[in-house]
mmCIF file of C-alpha atoms in Angstrom:
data_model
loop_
_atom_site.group_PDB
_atom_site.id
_atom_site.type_symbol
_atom_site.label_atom_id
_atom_site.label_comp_id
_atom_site.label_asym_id
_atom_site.label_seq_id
_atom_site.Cartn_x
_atom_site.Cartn_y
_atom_site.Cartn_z
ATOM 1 C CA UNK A 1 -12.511 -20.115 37.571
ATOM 2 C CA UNK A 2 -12.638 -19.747 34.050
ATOM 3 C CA UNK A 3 -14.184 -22.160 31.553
ATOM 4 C CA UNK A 4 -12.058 -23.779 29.262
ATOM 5 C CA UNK A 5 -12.941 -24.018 26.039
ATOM 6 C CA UNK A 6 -14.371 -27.366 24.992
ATOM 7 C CA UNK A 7 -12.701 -27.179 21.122
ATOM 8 C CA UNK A 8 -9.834 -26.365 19.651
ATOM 9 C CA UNK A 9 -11.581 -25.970 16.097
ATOM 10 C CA UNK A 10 -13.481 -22.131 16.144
ATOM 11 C CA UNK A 11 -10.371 -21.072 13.684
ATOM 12 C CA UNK A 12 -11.137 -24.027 11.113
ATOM 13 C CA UNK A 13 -15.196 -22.494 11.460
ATOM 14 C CA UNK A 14 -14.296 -19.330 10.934
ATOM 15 C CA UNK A 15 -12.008 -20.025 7.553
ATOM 16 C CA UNK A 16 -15.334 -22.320 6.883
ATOM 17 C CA UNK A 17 -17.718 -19.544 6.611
ATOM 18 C CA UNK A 18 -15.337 -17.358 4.753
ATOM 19 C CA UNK A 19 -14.333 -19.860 2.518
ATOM 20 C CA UNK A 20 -17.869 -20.896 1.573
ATOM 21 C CA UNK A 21 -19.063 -17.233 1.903
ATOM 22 C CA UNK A 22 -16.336 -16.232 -0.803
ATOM 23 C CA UNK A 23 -17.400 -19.062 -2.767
ATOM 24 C CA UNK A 24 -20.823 -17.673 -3.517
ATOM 25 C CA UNK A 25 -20.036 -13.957 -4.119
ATOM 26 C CA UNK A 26 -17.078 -15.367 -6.426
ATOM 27 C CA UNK A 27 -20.302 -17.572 -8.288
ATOM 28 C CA UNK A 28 -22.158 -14.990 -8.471
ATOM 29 C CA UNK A 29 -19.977 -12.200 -9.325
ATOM 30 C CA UNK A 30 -17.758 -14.047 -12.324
ATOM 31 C CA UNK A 31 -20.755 -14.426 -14.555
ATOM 32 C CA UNK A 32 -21.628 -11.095 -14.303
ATOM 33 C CA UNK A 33 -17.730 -9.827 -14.974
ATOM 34 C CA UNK A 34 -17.220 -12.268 -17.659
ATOM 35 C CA UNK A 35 -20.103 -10.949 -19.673
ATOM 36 C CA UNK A 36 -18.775 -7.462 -19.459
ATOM 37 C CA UNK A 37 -15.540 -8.062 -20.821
ATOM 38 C CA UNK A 38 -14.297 -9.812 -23.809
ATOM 39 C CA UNK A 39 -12.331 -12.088 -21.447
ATOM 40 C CA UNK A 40 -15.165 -14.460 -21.327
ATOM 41 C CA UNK A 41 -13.900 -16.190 -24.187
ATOM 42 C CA UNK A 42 -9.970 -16.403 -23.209
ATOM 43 C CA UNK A 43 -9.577 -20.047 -22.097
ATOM 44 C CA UNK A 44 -6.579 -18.652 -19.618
ATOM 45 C CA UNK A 45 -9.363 -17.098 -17.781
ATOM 46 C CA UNK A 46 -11.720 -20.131 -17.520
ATOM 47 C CA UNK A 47 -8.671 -22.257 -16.626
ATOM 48 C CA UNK A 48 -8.031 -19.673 -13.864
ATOM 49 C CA UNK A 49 -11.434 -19.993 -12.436
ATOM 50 C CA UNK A 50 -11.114 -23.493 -12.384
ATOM 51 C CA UNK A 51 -8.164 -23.186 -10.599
ATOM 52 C CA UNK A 52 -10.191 -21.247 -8.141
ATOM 53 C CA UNK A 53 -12.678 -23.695 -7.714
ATOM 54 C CA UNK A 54 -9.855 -26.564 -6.540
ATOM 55 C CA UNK A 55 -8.750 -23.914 -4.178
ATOM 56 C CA UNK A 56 -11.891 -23.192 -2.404
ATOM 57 C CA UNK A 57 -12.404 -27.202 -2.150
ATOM 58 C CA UNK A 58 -9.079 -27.446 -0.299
ATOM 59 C CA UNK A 59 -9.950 -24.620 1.561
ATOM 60 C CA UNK A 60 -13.701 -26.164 2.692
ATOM 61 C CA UNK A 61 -12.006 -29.230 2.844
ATOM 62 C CA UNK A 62 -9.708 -28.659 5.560
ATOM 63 C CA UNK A 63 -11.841 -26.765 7.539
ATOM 64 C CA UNK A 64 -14.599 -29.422 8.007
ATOM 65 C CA UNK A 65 -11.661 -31.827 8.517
ATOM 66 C CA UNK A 66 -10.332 -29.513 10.990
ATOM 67 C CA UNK A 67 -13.409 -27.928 12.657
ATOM 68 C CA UNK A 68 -15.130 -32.470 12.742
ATOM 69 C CA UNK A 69 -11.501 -34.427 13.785
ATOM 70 C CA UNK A 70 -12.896 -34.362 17.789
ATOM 71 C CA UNK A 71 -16.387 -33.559 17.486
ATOM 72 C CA UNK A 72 -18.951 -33.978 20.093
ATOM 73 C CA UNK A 73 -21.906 -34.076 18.014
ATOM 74 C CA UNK A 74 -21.945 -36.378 15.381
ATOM 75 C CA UNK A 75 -25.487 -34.379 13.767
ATOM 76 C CA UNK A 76 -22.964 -31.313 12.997
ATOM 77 C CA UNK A 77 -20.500 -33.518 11.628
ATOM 78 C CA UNK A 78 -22.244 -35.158 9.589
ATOM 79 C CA UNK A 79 -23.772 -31.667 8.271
ATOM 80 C CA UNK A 80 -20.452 -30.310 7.680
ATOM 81 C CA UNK A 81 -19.000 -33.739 5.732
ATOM 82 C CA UNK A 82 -22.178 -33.803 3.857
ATOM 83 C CA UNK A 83 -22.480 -30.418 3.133
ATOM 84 C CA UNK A 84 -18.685 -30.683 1.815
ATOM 85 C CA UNK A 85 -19.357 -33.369 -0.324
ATOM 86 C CA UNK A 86 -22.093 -31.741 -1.965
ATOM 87 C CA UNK A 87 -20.185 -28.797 -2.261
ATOM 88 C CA UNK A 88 -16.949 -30.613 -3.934
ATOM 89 C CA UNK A 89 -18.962 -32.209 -5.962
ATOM 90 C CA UNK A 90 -21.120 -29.770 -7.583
ATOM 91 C CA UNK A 91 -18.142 -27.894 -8.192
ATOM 92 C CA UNK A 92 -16.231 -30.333 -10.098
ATOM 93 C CA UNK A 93 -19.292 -31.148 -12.295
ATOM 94 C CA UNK A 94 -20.839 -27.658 -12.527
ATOM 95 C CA UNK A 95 -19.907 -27.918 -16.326
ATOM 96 C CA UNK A 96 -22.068 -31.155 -16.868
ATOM 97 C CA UNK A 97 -25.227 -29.821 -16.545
ATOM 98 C CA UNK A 98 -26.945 -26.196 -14.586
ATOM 99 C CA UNK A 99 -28.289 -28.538 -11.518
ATOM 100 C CA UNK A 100 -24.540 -28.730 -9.787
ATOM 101 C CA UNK A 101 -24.304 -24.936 -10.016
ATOM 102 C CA UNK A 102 -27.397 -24.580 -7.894
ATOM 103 C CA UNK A 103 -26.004 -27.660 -5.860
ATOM 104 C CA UNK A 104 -22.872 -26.147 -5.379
ATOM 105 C CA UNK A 105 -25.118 -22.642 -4.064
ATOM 106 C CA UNK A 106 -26.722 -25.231 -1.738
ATOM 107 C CA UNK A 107 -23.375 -26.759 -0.553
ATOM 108 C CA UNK A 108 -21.929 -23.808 0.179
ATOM 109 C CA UNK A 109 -25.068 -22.158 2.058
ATOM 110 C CA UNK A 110 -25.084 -25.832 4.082
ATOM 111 C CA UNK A 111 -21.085 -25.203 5.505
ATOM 112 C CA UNK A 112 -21.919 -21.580 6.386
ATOM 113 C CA UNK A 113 -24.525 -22.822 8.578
ATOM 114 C CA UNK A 114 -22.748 -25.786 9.847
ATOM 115 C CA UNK A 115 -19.982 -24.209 10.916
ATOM 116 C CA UNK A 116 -22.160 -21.529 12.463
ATOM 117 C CA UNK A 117 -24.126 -23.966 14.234
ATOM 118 C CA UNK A 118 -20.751 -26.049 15.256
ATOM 119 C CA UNK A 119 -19.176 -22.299 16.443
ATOM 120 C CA UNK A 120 -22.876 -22.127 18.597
ATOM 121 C CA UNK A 121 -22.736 -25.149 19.873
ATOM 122 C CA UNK A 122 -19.737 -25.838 21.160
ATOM 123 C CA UNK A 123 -19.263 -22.687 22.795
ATOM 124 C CA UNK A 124 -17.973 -22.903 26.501
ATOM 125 C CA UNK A 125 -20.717 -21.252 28.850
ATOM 126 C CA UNK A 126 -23.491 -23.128 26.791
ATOM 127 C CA UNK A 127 -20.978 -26.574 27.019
ATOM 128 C CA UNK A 128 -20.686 -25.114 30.962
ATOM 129 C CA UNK A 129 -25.036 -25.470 31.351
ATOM 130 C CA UNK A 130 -25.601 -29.347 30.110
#
């Protein structure tokens, strides 16, 4: 007989880490284009990346919701909801001072491994052992 699988949420981990993952290179990467180009200065641009930055919230957002609404461990859970509020946070204050950028770094590196620890965890042959 085949195991079934003890969560519905791998999806929601998966757009997790990609979401968070995309996060970073898009932090890293916009610095680097902005001060290439004379675009740096357009405030259409900034607004745009701001934009961006509500988007990946949502994004994170829903897939902690998603991947936490019928955990089994509350110790991931609580990583992934932490780890999101750090995240959120540090984005929406990144402008206030050069800590929350590094925050926001650390928020995002804390939901890639949450969710990969959640996908680990709650995988059905390990589930299958206990």
């Amino acid at each position: 007989m085949k195991p079934q699988p003890i969560h519905t949420h791998g999806r929601a981990d998966y757009v997790g880490i990609a979401g968070s993952l995309l996060c970073i290179v898009h932090c890293l990467l916009t610095p680097a284009l902005a001060l290439g180009t004379s675009l740096s200065a357009s405030h259409h641009v900034v607004a745009g990346f701001l934009h961006l930055d509500y988007l990946f919230i949502l994004v994170n957002g829903l897939a902690v919701f998603y991947a936490t609404r019928e955990h089994k461990f509350p110790v991931v859970k609580g990583l992934l909801w932490l780890a999101f509020g750090l995240f959120a946070v540090s984005l929406l204050f990144e402008n206030q001072a050069s800590a929350f950028v590094w925050l926001g770094y650390v928020g995002s590196g804390l939901l890639v491994v949450g969710h990969a620890i959640n996908l680990l965890l709650c995988r059905p042959w390990l589930m299958a052992q206990k």
